[in-house]
Coordinates of C-alpha atoms in Angstrom, one line a residue:
X1 CA -11.8 268.7 -23.4
X2 CA -8.6 270.8 -24.1
X3 CA -8.1 274.1 -22.4
X4 CA -8.7 277.3 -24.2
X5 CA -5.5 279.4 -24.5
X6 CA -4.3 282.5 -26.3
X7 CA -2.2 281.8 -29.4
X8 CA 1.5 283.0 -29.3
X9 CA 2.2 286.2 -31.2
X10 CA 4.4 284.3 -33.7
X11 CA 1.7 281.9 -34.6
X12 CA -0.9 284.7 -34.9
X13 CA 1.4 286.4 -37.4
X14 CA 1.9 283.2 -39.4
X15 CA -1.8 282.7 -39.6
X16 CA -2.2 286.4 -40.7
X17 CA 0.6 285.8 -43.3
X18 CA -1.4 282.9 -44.7
X19 CA -4.3 285.3 -45.4
X20 CA -2.4 288.4 -46.5
X21 CA 0.9 287.0 -48.0
X22 CA 0.0 284.4 -50.7
X23 CA 3.2 284.8 -52.8
X24 CA 6.0 287.4 -53.4
X25 CA 3.5 289.5 -55.4
X26 CA 1.5 290.0 -52.2
X27 CA 4.5 291.4 -50.5
X28 CA 5.1 293.8 -53.4
X29 CA 1.5 295.0 -53.2
X30 CA 1.5 295.6 -49.4
X31 CA 4.8 297.4 -49.4
X32 CA 4.0 299.6 -52.4
X33 CA 0.8 300.7 -50.8
X34 CA 2.8 301.7 -47.7
X35 CA 5.2 303.7 -49.9
X36 CA 2.2 305.5 -51.6
X37 CA 0.6 306.2 -48.2
X38 CA 4.0 307.7 -47.1
X39 CA 3.8 310.3 -49.9
X40 CA 6.6 308.9 -52.0
X41 CA 6.9 310.2 -55.6
X42 CA 9.8 307.8 -56.4
X43 CA 9.7 304.1 -55.8
X44 CA 12.2 301.5 -56.8
X45 CA 11.5 297.7 -56.7
X46 CA 14.1 295.0 -57.1
X47 CA 13.5 291.2 -57.0
X48 CA 15.6 288.1 -57.4
X49 CA 14.4 284.6 -58.0
X50 CA 10.9 285.8 -58.7
X51 CA 10.9 287.4 -55.3
X52 CA 11.5 284.3 -53.3
X53 CA 15.2 285.1 -52.8
X54 CA 15.0 288.8 -52.6
X55 CA 12.5 291.7 -52.6
X56 CA 13.8 295.2 -52.1
X57 CA 11.5 298.3 -52.2
X58 CA 13.0 301.8 -51.7
X59 CA 11.0 305.1 -51.6
X60 CA 11.5 308.7 -50.8
X61 CA 8.4 309.0 -48.6
X62 CA 8.1 310.6 -45.1
X63 CA 9.9 307.8 -43.3
X64 CA 9.4 306.3 -39.9
X65 CA 10.9 307.7 -36.6
X66 CA 13.6 305.5 -35.2
X67 CA 11.8 305.0 -31.9
X68 CA 8.8 303.6 -33.8
X69 CA 10.6 301.1 -35.9
X70 CA 9.9 298.3 -33.5
X71 CA 6.2 299.2 -33.2
X72 CA 5.9 299.2 -37.0
X73 CA 6.6 295.5 -37.0
X74 CA 4.0 294.7 -34.2
X75 CA 0.7 293.2 -35.4
X76 CA -2.2 295.6 -35.9
X77 CA 0.1 298.6 -35.4
X78 CA -0.7 301.4 -37.9
X79 CA -0.5 305.2 -38.2
X80 CA -3.5 305.3 -40.5
X81 CA -6.4 304.8 -38.1
X82 CA -6.8 306.6 -34.8
X83 CA -10.4 305.7 -33.8
X84 CA -13.0 303.1 -34.8
X85 CA -14.8 305.9 -36.8
X86 CA -11.8 306.1 -39.1
X87 CA -12.5 302.6 -40.3
X88 CA -15.6 304.0 -42.1
X89 CA -13.7 306.9 -43.7
X90 CA -10.5 305.4 -45.0
X91 CA -8.4 307.7 -47.2
X92 CA -5.3 305.5 -47.4
X93 CA -4.5 302.2 -49.2
X94 CA -3.4 300.3 -46.1
X95 CA -4.9 300.5 -42.6
X96 CA -5.0 297.0 -41.1
X97 CA -1.5 296.9 -39.7
X98 CA -1.0 293.2 -40.5
X99 CA 1.4 293.2 -43.5
X100 CA 4.8 294.1 -41.9
X101 CA 4.3 291.9 -38.9
X102 CA 3.3 289.0 -41.1
X103 CA 6.2 289.5 -43.6
X104 CA 8.7 289.7 -40.7
X105 CA 7.5 286.4 -39.3
X106 CA 8.1 284.4 -42.5
X107 CA 11.3 286.0 -43.9
X108 CA 14.6 287.6 -43.1
X109 CA 13.6 291.3 -43.1
X110 CA 15.6 294.5 -43.0
X111 CA 13.6 297.7 -42.3
X112 CA 15.5 300.9 -42.8
X113 CA 14.0 304.4 -42.6
X114 CA 14.9 308.0 -42.1
X115 CA 12.7 311.1 -41.6
X116 CA 13.4 314.6 -42.8
X117 CA 14.3 315.9 -39.4
X118 CA 16.7 313.0 -38.6
X119 CA 20.5 313.2 -39.2
X120 CA 20.7 309.5 -39.9
X121 CA 18.7 306.5 -41.0
X122 CA 18.0 303.5 -38.7
X123 CA 17.8 299.8 -39.4
X124 CA 15.8 297.1 -37.7
X125 CA 16.5 293.5 -38.7
X126 CA 14.1 290.6 -38.0
X127 CA 14.7 286.9 -38.8
X128 CA 11.6 284.9 -38.6
X129 CA 10.1 287.1 -35.9
X130 CA 13.4 287.3 -33.9
X131 CA 14.5 291.0 -33.8
X132 CA 18.0 292.4 -33.6
X133 CA 18.8 295.7 -31.9
X134 CA 18.2 298.9 -33.9
X135 CA 21.3 300.5 -35.3
X136 CA 22.0 303.7 -37.3
X137 CA 22.7 303.4 -41.1
X138 CA 23.5 305.9 -43.8
X139 CA 20.6 306.6 -46.2
X140 CA 18.5 309.4 -47.7
X141 CA 15.0 310.4 -46.5
X142 CA 12.5 307.6 -47.0
X143 CA 12.2 303.9 -46.4
X144 CA 13.9 300.7 -47.7
X145 CA 12.5 297.3 -46.9
X146 CA 14.5 294.3 -47.9
X147 CA 13.0 290.8 -47.7
X148 CA 15.1 287.6 -48.2
X149 CA 14.2 284.0 -48.1
X150 CA 10.5 284.4 -48.1
X151 CA 8.6 281.5 -46.5
X152 CA 11.8 280.0 -45.2
X153 CA 10.1 278.8 -42.0
X154 CA 6.7 277.9 -43.7
X155 CA 7.8 275.1 -46.0
X156 CA 4.3 274.2 -47.0
X157 CA 3.6 277.6 -48.4
X158 CA 7.1 277.7 -50.1
X159 CA 6.4 274.3 -51.7
X160 CA 3.4 275.7 -53.5
X161 CA 5.4 278.6 -55.1
X162 CA 5.7 278.4 -58.9
X163 CA 8.8 278.9 -61.0
X164 CA 10.7 282.1 -60.8
X165 CA 9.4 283.2 -64.2
X166 CA 5.8 282.6 -63.1
X167 CA 6.3 284.5 -59.9
X168 CA 7.9 287.4 -61.6
X169 CA 4.8 287.6 -63.8
X170 CA 2.6 287.9 -60.7
X171 CA 5.1 290.5 -59.3
X172 CA 4.8 292.5 -62.5
X173 CA 1.0 292.4 -62.3
X174 CA 1.0 293.7 -58.7
X175 CA 3.6 296.4 -59.7
X176 CA 1.4 297.4 -62.7
X177 CA -1.7 297.9 -60.6
X178 CA 0.0 300.4 -58.3
X179 CA 1.8 302.1 -61.2
X180 CA -1.4 302.5 -63.2
X181 CA -3.3 303.9 -60.2
X182 CA -0.6 306.5 -59.5
X183 CA 1.0 307.7 -62.8
X184 CA 2.4 310.8 -61.1
X185 CA 4.9 308.5 -59.2
X186 CA 8.1 307.5 -60.8
X187 CA 8.4 303.8 -60.5
X188 CA 11.1 301.3 -61.4
X189 CA 11.0 297.5 -61.4
X190 CA 14.2 295.3 -61.7
X191 CA 14.4 291.6 -61.9
X192 CA 17.8 289.9 -61.4
X193 CA 19.5 293.3 -62.1
X194 CA 17.5 293.6 -65.4
X195 CA 15.3 296.7 -65.8
X196 CA 11.7 295.5 -66.5
X197 CA 10.0 298.9 -66.2
X198 CA 11.4 302.4 -65.8
X199 CA 8.3 304.6 -65.7
X200 CA 8.7 308.4 -65.4
X201 CA 5.9 310.4 -63.8
X202 CA 3.3 311.5 -66.4
X203 CA 0.1 313.5 -66.4
X204 CA -1.2 311.3 -69.3
X205 CA -2.6 308.1 -68.0
X206 CA -2.6 306.7 -71.6
X207 CA 1.2 306.9 -71.6
X208 CA 1.5 304.6 -68.7
X209 CA -1.1 302.2 -70.1
X210 CA 1.0 302.1 -73.3
X211 CA 4.1 301.4 -71.3
X212 CA 2.6 298.3 -69.9
X213 CA 0.3 297.0 -72.6
X214 CA 1.7 298.2 -75.9
X215 CA 0.5 300.1 -78.9
X216 CA -2.4 297.8 -79.8
X217 CA -4.4 298.6 -76.6
X218 CA -3.1 302.2 -76.3
X219 CA -4.2 303.1 -79.8
X220 CA -7.7 301.6 -79.2
X221 CA -8.4 303.6 -76.1
X222 CA -11.7 305.5 -75.9
X223 CA -11.9 308.2 -73.2
X224 CA -14.9 308.0 -70.9
X225 CA -16.0 310.2 -67.9
X226 CA -18.9 311.0 -65.8
X227 CA -19.1 313.4 -62.8
X228 CA -22.0 314.1 -60.5
X229 CA -22.4 314.8 -56.8
X230 CA -22.0 311.1 -55.9
X231 CA -19.6 309.5 -58.4
X232 CA -16.6 310.7 -60.3
X233 CA -15.8 308.2 -63.1
X234 CA -12.9 308.7 -65.6
X235 CA -10.6 306.6 -67.6
X236 CA -10.6 304.5 -70.8
X237 CA -12.1 301.5 -72.4
X238 CA -11.0 300.1 -75.7
X239 CA -12.6 299.9 -79.1
X240 CA -14.5 296.6 -79.4
X241 CA -12.1 295.5 -82.1
X242 CA -9.5 295.0 -79.3
X243 CA -10.6 292.5 -76.6
X244 CA -9.3 289.5 -74.7
X245 CA -10.5 286.0 -73.9
X246 CA -10.5 286.7 -70.1
X247 CA -11.1 289.6 -67.8
X248 CA -7.5 290.1 -66.7
X249 CA -7.3 293.4 -68.6
X250 CA -10.2 295.0 -66.6
X251 CA -8.6 297.5 -64.3
X252 CA -11.0 299.2 -61.8
X253 CA -9.6 301.6 -59.3
X254 CA -11.7 302.9 -56.4
X255 CA -10.2 306.0 -54.7
X256 CA -6.8 304.8 -56.0
X257 CA -7.3 301.2 -54.8
X258 CA -7.3 298.4 -57.3
X259 CA -10.5 296.4 -56.8
X260 CA -12.3 293.4 -58.3
X261 CA -16.1 293.6 -58.3
X262 CA -18.3 291.2 -60.2
X263 CA -21.2 293.6 -60.4
X264 CA -19.1 296.4 -62.0
X265 CA -17.5 293.9 -64.3
X266 CA -21.0 292.8 -65.3
X267 CA -21.9 296.4 -66.0
X268 CA -18.9 296.6 -68.2
X269 CA -20.0 293.5 -70.1
X270 CA -23.5 294.8 -70.5
X271 CA -22.1 298.1 -71.9
X272 CA -20.4 296.0 -74.6
X273 CA -23.4 293.8 -75.3
X274 CA -23.7 293.3 -79.0
X275 CA -20.3 294.8 -79.7
X276 CA -18.2 291.8 -78.8
X277 CA -18.3 288.3 -80.1
X278 CA -19.4 285.7 -77.6
X279 CA -16.4 284.6 -75.5
X280 CA -14.5 287.9 -75.7
X281 CA -14.0 290.2 -72.8
X282 CA -13.7 294.0 -72.8
X283 CA -10.7 295.9 -71.7
X284 CA -10.9 298.9 -69.3
X285 CA -8.9 301.2 -67.2
X286 CA -11.3 303.1 -65.0
X287 CA -10.9 305.4 -61.9
X288 CA -13.9 305.6 -59.6
X289 CA -13.9 308.2 -56.9
X290 CA -16.7 308.3 -54.3
X291 CA -17.1 309.4 -50.7
X292 CA -15.1 306.8 -48.6
X293 CA -18.0 306.8 -46.1
X294 CA -20.2 305.0 -48.5
X295 CA -17.9 302.1 -49.2
X296 CA -16.6 299.4 -46.9
X297 CA -13.0 298.5 -47.8
X298 CA -12.6 296.2 -44.8
X299 CA -14.3 293.2 -46.4
X300 CA -11.2 291.1 -47.1
X301 CA -7.6 291.1 -45.7
X302 CA -6.1 291.9 -49.1
X303 CA -8.5 294.8 -49.5
X304 CA -9.2 293.9 -53.2
X305 CA -12.9 293.3 -52.5
X306 CA -15.1 296.1 -51.3
X307 CA -18.8 296.6 -50.5
X308 CA -20.7 299.6 -51.7
X309 CA -23.6 301.2 -49.8
X310 CA -25.4 301.7 -53.2
X311 CA -23.8 299.3 -55.7
X312 CA -26.7 299.8 -58.1
X313 CA -25.9 303.5 -58.5
X314 CA -22.3 302.7 -59.4
X315 CA -23.4 300.0 -61.8
X316 CA -25.8 302.3 -63.5
X317 CA -23.3 305.1 -64.0
X318 CA -20.6 302.8 -65.4
X319 CA -23.2 301.2 -67.8
X320 CA -24.7 304.4 -69.1
X321 CA -21.4 306.4 -69.3
X322 CA -19.9 303.7 -71.5
X323 CA -22.9 303.3 -73.7
X324 CA -23.1 307.1 -74.1
X325 CA -19.5 307.2 -75.2
X326 CA -20.0 304.2 -77.6
X327 CA -22.9 306.0 -79.2
X328 CA -20.7 309.1 -79.7
X329 CA -17.8 307.2 -81.2
X330 CA -16.9 305.8 -84.6
X331 CA -16.7 302.1 -84.1
X332 CA -16.6 301.1 -87.7
X333 CA -13.9 298.5 -88.3
X334 CA -10.9 300.0 -90.1
X335 CA -8.8 297.9 -92.3
X336 CA -5.1 298.1 -91.5
X337 CA -5.6 300.0 -88.2
X338 CA -4.6 303.4 -89.7
X339 CA -4.2 305.7 -86.7
X340 CA -5.1 308.7 -88.9
X341 CA -8.7 307.3 -89.1
X342 CA -9.2 307.8 -85.3
X343 CA -11.1 311.0 -85.9
X344 CA -13.0 309.9 -89.1
X345 CA -16.5 311.2 -89.0
X346 CA -19.4 308.8 -88.4
X347 CA -23.0 309.7 -89.3
X348 CA -25.0 310.1 -86.1
X349 CA -28.7 309.9 -85.6
X350 CA -31.1 310.3 -82.7
X351 CA -32.3 307.4 -80.7
X352 CA -35.6 306.9 -79.1
X353 CA -35.6 306.4 -75.4
X354 CA -36.1 302.7 -75.9
X355 CA -33.3 302.5 -78.4
X356 CA -31.0 304.3 -76.0
X357 CA -31.8 301.9 -73.3
X358 CA -29.4 299.1 -72.7
X359 CA -31.3 297.6 -69.8
X360 CA -33.1 294.5 -71.0
X361 CA -36.1 293.7 -68.8
X362 CA -39.7 292.8 -69.3
X363 CA -43.0 294.7 -69.7
X364 CA -43.7 297.6 -67.5
X365 CA -40.3 297.4 -65.8
X366 CA -38.5 298.0 -69.1
X367 CA -40.7 301.0 -70.1
X368 CA -40.4 302.5 -66.6
X369 CA -36.6 302.1 -66.7
X370 CA -36.4 303.7 -70.2
X371 CA -38.5 306.7 -69.2
X372 CA -36.4 307.1 -66.0
X373 CA -33.2 307.3 -67.9
X374 CA -34.3 310.1 -70.3
X375 CA -36.6 313.1 -70.2
X376 CA -37.9 311.9 -73.5
X377 CA -41.6 311.2 -74.0
X378 CA -43.2 308.9 -76.5
X379 CA -45.7 310.5 -78.8
X380 CA -46.7 307.2 -80.3
X381 CA -45.3 303.7 -80.7
X382 CA -44.9 303.7 -84.5
X383 CA -42.9 306.9 -84.7
X384 CA -41.4 308.0 -81.4
X385 CA -39.9 311.4 -80.9
X386 CA -36.8 311.7 -78.7
X387 CA -35.9 314.7 -76.7
X388 CA -32.4 314.0 -75.4
X389 CA -30.7 315.2 -72.3
X390 CA -27.5 317.2 -72.6
X391 CA -24.2 315.3 -72.4
X392 CA -22.7 314.6 -69.0
X393 CA -20.6 317.5 -67.6
X394 CA -16.8 317.4 -68.0
X395 CA -14.5 316.5 -65.2
X396 CA -11.5 318.6 -65.9
X397 CA -8.9 315.8 -65.7
X398 CA -7.5 316.1 -69.2
X399 CA -9.9 313.7 -70.8
X400 CA -11.8 315.2 -73.7
X401 CA -15.5 316.1 -73.1
X402 CA -18.2 314.0 -74.7
X403 CA -19.5 315.1 -78.1
X404 CA -23.1 316.2 -77.8
X405 CA -25.9 314.3 -79.4
X406 CA -27.3 315.7 -82.7
X407 CA -30.6 317.5 -82.8
X408 CA -33.7 315.4 -82.1
X409 CA -35.4 313.8 -85.1
X410 CA -38.1 311.4 -86.0
X411 CA -37.3 307.7 -86.7
X412 CA -39.3 305.1 -88.6
X413 CA -39.7 301.8 -86.8
X414 CA -41.4 300.0 -89.6
X415 CA -39.7 296.7 -90.4
X416 CA -37.5 296.7 -93.5
X417 CA -39.2 294.5 -96.0
X418 CA -36.7 292.9 -98.3
X419 CA -37.5 290.1 -100.7
X420 CA -35.2 288.1 -103.1
X421 CA -35.1 289.5 -106.6
X422 CA -37.0 287.0 -108.9
X423 CA -34.8 287.6 -112.0
X424 CA -31.1 286.7 -112.1
X425 CA -28.9 289.7 -111.3
X426 CA -25.2 290.3 -112.2
X427 CA -22.5 289.9 -109.5
X428 CA -22.1 293.7 -109.4
X429 CA -25.0 296.0 -109.9
X430 CA -24.4 299.7 -109.5
X431 CA -27.6 301.5 -108.3
X432 CA -26.5 304.9 -109.8
X433 CA -23.4 306.4 -111.2
X434 CA -21.1 304.9 -108.5
X435 CA -18.0 305.3 -110.7
X436 CA -18.3 309.0 -110.8
X437 CA -18.7 309.1 -107.0
X438 CA -21.5 311.6 -107.0
X439 CA -24.1 309.4 -105.3
X440 CA -22.4 309.1 -101.9
X441 CA -25.2 307.2 -100.2
X442 CA -25.7 304.6 -103.0
X443 CA -24.1 301.2 -103.3
X444 CA -24.0 298.0 -105.2
X445 CA -24.0 294.3 -104.3
X446 CA -21.2 291.8 -104.9
X447 CA -21.3 288.0 -104.5
X448 CA -24.9 288.3 -103.3
X449 CA -23.7 289.0 -99.7
X450 CA -21.7 292.3 -99.6
X451 CA -22.6 295.9 -100.4
X452 CA -20.0 298.5 -101.4
X453 CA -20.6 302.2 -100.9
X454 CA -18.5 305.3 -100.2
X455 CA -18.4 308.5 -98.3
X456 CA -16.1 311.5 -98.2
X457 CA -13.3 309.6 -96.4
X458 CA -13.2 306.4 -98.3
X459 CA -14.9 303.1 -99.2
X460 CA -17.1 300.9 -97.0
X461 CA -17.8 297.2 -97.6
X462 CA -20.9 296.0 -95.7
X463 CA -22.1 292.6 -94.7
X464 CA -25.7 292.7 -95.8
X465 CA -26.9 290.1 -93.3
X466 CA -25.0 291.5 -90.3
X467 CA -26.3 295.1 -91.0
X468 CA -29.9 294.0 -91.6
X469 CA -29.7 291.8 -88.5
X470 CA -28.7 294.8 -86.4
X471 CA -31.5 297.0 -87.9
X472 CA -34.0 294.3 -87.3
X473 CA -32.8 293.8 -83.7
X474 CA -33.2 297.5 -83.0
X475 CA -36.7 297.6 -84.5
X476 CA -37.8 294.5 -82.6
X477 CA -36.3 295.8 -79.3
X478 CA -38.1 299.2 -79.8
X479 CA -41.4 297.4 -80.3
X480 CA -41.0 294.8 -77.6
X481 CA -40.1 297.5 -75.0
X482 CA -43.0 299.7 -76.0
X483 CA -45.3 296.6 -76.2
X484 CA -46.2 297.4 -79.8
X485 CA -44.7 294.4 -81.6
X486 CA -47.2 293.4 -84.3
X487 CA -48.4 289.9 -84.0
X488 CA -51.2 288.0 -85.9
X489 CA -53.7 285.6 -84.5
X490 CA -53.5 282.3 -86.3
X491 CA -56.9 281.3 -87.7
X492 CA -55.8 277.7 -87.2
X493 CA -53.5 277.4 -84.1
X494 CA -50.4 275.4 -84.8
X495 CA -49.8 272.3 -82.6
X496 CA -46.3 271.6 -81.4
X497 CA -45.4 268.3 -79.7
X498 CA -42.6 268.6 -77.2
X499 CA -40.7 266.6 -74.6
X500 CA -41.8 267.0 -71.0
X501 CA -38.8 269.1 -70.2
X502 CA -39.4 271.3 -73.2
X503 CA -43.0 271.8 -72.4
X504 CA -42.1 272.8 -68.8
X505 CA -39.6 275.4 -69.9
X506 CA -42.1 276.7 -72.5
X507 CA -44.8 277.2 -69.9
X508 CA -42.4 278.8 -67.5
X509 CA -41.4 281.2 -70.3
X510 CA -45.0 281.9 -71.4
X511 CA -45.1 285.5 -70.4
X512 CA -41.7 286.2 -71.9
X513 CA -42.7 284.5 -75.2
X514 CA -45.8 286.8 -75.2
X515 CA -43.5 289.8 -75.1
X516 CA -41.9 288.8 -78.4
X517 CA -45.3 288.1 -80.0
X518 CA -45.6 284.3 -79.5
X519 CA -48.7 283.2 -77.6
X520 CA -48.9 279.6 -76.4
X521 CA -51.5 277.5 -74.7
X522 CA -51.5 273.9 -73.3
X523 CA -53.3 271.4 -75.5
X524 CA -53.1 268.2 -73.4
X525 CA -50.1 266.1 -72.6
X526 CA -46.8 267.5 -73.9
X527 CA -48.5 269.3 -76.8
X528 CA -48.8 273.1 -77.0
X529 CA -50.8 275.4 -79.3
X530 CA -49.2 278.5 -80.9
X531 CA -52.2 280.9 -81.1
X532 CA -50.4 284.1 -82.2
X533 CA -47.1 284.8 -83.9
X534 CA -44.9 287.9 -84.7
X535 CA -45.8 289.4 -88.1
X536 CA -42.2 290.0 -88.8
X537 CA -41.5 286.2 -88.9
X538 CA -44.3 285.2 -91.3
X539 CA -41.8 283.3 -93.5
X540 CA -40.8 281.0 -90.7
X541 CA -42.8 278.2 -89.2
X542 CA -44.1 279.0 -85.7
X543 CA -43.3 275.5 -84.6
X544 CA -39.7 275.8 -85.9
X545 CA -39.3 279.1 -84.2
X546 CA -40.6 277.9 -80.9
X547 CA -38.3 274.8 -81.0
X548 CA -35.3 277.1 -81.7
X549 CA -36.1 279.3 -78.8
X550 CA -36.6 276.3 -76.4
X551 CA -33.3 274.8 -77.6
X552 CA -31.5 278.1 -76.8
X553 CA -33.1 278.3 -73.4
X554 CA -32.2 274.7 -72.5
X555 CA -28.7 274.8 -73.8
X556 CA -28.0 278.1 -72.1
X557 CA -28.9 276.8 -68.7
X558 CA -30.3 280.2 -67.8
X559 CA -33.1 281.1 -65.4
X560 CA -36.4 282.1 -66.9
X561 CA -37.2 285.9 -66.6
X562 CA -33.6 287.0 -66.8
X563 CA -33.1 290.2 -68.8
X564 CA -30.4 288.7 -71.0
X565 CA -32.7 285.8 -72.0
X566 CA -35.2 288.3 -73.5
X567 CA -32.3 290.0 -75.3
X568 CA -31.2 286.6 -76.6
X569 CA -34.7 285.9 -77.9
X570 CA -34.7 289.3 -79.7
X571 CA -31.3 288.5 -81.2
X572 CA -32.7 285.2 -82.5
X573 CA -35.7 286.8 -84.0
X574 CA -33.6 289.4 -85.7
X575 CA -31.3 286.7 -87.1
X576 CA -34.2 284.7 -88.5
X577 CA -35.9 287.7 -90.0
X578 CA -32.9 289.3 -91.6
X579 CA -31.9 288.8 -95.2
X580 CA -29.2 286.2 -95.7
X581 CA -25.9 285.9 -97.4
X582 CA -26.8 284.7 -100.9
X583 CA -30.0 286.8 -101.2
X584 CA -29.9 289.0 -104.3
X585 CA -31.2 292.5 -103.6
X586 CA -32.8 295.0 -106.0
X587 CA -31.4 298.5 -106.3
X588 CA -34.3 299.8 -104.2
X589 CA -33.6 297.2 -101.5
X590 CA -29.9 298.1 -101.4
X591 CA -30.8 301.8 -101.1
X592 CA -33.3 301.1 -98.3
X593 CA -30.8 299.0 -96.4
X594 CA -28.1 301.7 -96.7
X595 CA -30.5 304.5 -95.7
X596 CA -31.6 302.6 -92.6
X597 CA -28.0 302.1 -91.6
X598 CA -27.9 305.7 -90.5
X599 CA -31.2 305.6 -88.6
X600 CA -29.8 303.7 -85.6
X601 CA -26.8 303.7 -83.4
X602 CA -24.6 300.6 -83.0
X603 CA -25.1 299.6 -86.6
X604 CA -21.3 299.1 -86.8
X605 CA -21.8 295.7 -85.1
X606 CA -24.4 293.0 -85.4
X607 CA -26.1 291.8 -82.2
X608 CA -23.6 289.0 -81.9
X609 CA -20.6 291.4 -82.0
X610 CA -19.4 290.9 -85.6
X611 CA -18.6 294.0 -87.5
X612 CA -21.2 295.0 -90.1
X613 CA -18.7 297.0 -92.2
X614 CA -15.0 297.5 -93.1
X615 CA -13.7 300.9 -93.9
X616 CA -10.9 301.6 -96.4
X617 CA -9.6 305.2 -96.3
X618 CA -8.7 307.0 -99.6
X619 CA -5.1 307.1 -98.3
X620 CA -5.1 303.3 -97.9
X621 CA -6.5 302.8 -101.4
X622 CA -4.0 305.1 -102.9
X623 CA -1.2 303.2 -101.1
X624 CA -2.5 299.8 -102.3
X625 CA -2.5 301.1 -105.9
X626 CA 0.9 302.7 -105.3
X627 CA -0.3 306.2 -106.0
X628 CA 1.6 307.5 -103.1

């Protein structure tokens, strides 16, 4: 058996480098964090060859005393922790003391620094861990670290580096995360002597976001904030009309540190539920400030992953803050993206506690959650009365306060009954004098699928199926969560023959099916009986509906009893019950549909995330007709 022995310092540093330094961007991240911790308000970054050939970072921070330069390159040497207790109250970005030692071991490094009370700067050179004597050098107050030939003595790691253009992309991402977290710091990035970013300090976070990600994202920003004794949340999300196919544009900063957290990203996704088309990801730029004592930032060497003492509380605050702001914002799709429409008024209405709830659960859990989130009480299930809490307090960080909810009111939750018109109808049927424009809330149908109406600001084209689907979804959800969804007992239960796997899934989901009004019982072999069925789906065969639900459960590969499955089932019910494109509507049906549009929040998107309406401003119409 081989003897146990202590590893040489150089090998220890190479191992640490394998954990901390994955590519040039990792070096950029570690050194920029050191510059921020040193109090710098100006930082310059230069790279060549994607950072493989050269990385140079200069700052005007406090600097390092010349007699501590050698110590700064020792492993686990840091000025940021004094005792073990400090590890649980970290107020800096760096603290592990691994980065400089690891970088020095795998590169040709020059470390120059000068403090304010020193007459000169001093330089320490280190080539693959071999140090040269410290010598004086002319420089201003601050620190400059220059790294050449990264991974020159670790050929395996260097072999896995990508092209220079790919690596500069990663470098830019790392630079952006620090620059976004600290917009008060002037930051410059150069690549091969070309200026990539030259960012002046700014008090407006949106300006820095625009500098990195352009007008499309910056013009779609929606300010969000929440402040209580435990969590300070501020920042921006984007209008659902601007999204991406991946989560690379989700920026979460915890006490100034960029982090990745699946639970918080899930909260973000839940906040956008029903606002984005499946497969699209929301965009966010959010600062979270909490007491450092209730978060563990020492989970991973790169410090990107953290562990919260109460992750559920953070999850809940993000979810409800975003939903609150969405319910207060005009999210109607605007044709042409006219920025002047950003403040266009949107009719608001009061939500019941259940309608405000975005937590999809089951039974008593759902009702308990809904009651907990609002001081509202339900007077009865058919016509709940909502008493809404005041908006969240402002945070004083230059982000506008939330707009308050309107006065409480009474909502009808009776399903909208729409039936096809028996007699042929013209392609366009005004319900009143729509030409004169006096009947603002009236509309007419075209092509048996779209409704056209107007308001003071312009013209709205509505997808009748998408709008009715959203209304039906909100009504079904209200009734499901309050356990008041009407269902009818079948005089003659309907038999449904299934495969063995379908029958197993159906029986596992029996309680959930009952919540949406479908009661099933075994009937021998792989046959089930449907004994009760939602009244709202009387036009659809119970067997057909059950098969559709089981197909969705099987293809989704999801676990039974998950909250999102119940939401999927309600989506399906709404889609099946809603009027379809091609259904001709009477004047009364058009009026009823348009009136109910203003009885619910979120009617600007169907449950699948498609817009229900397109808005044309009067200015746009005038421009199209060349009146301006």
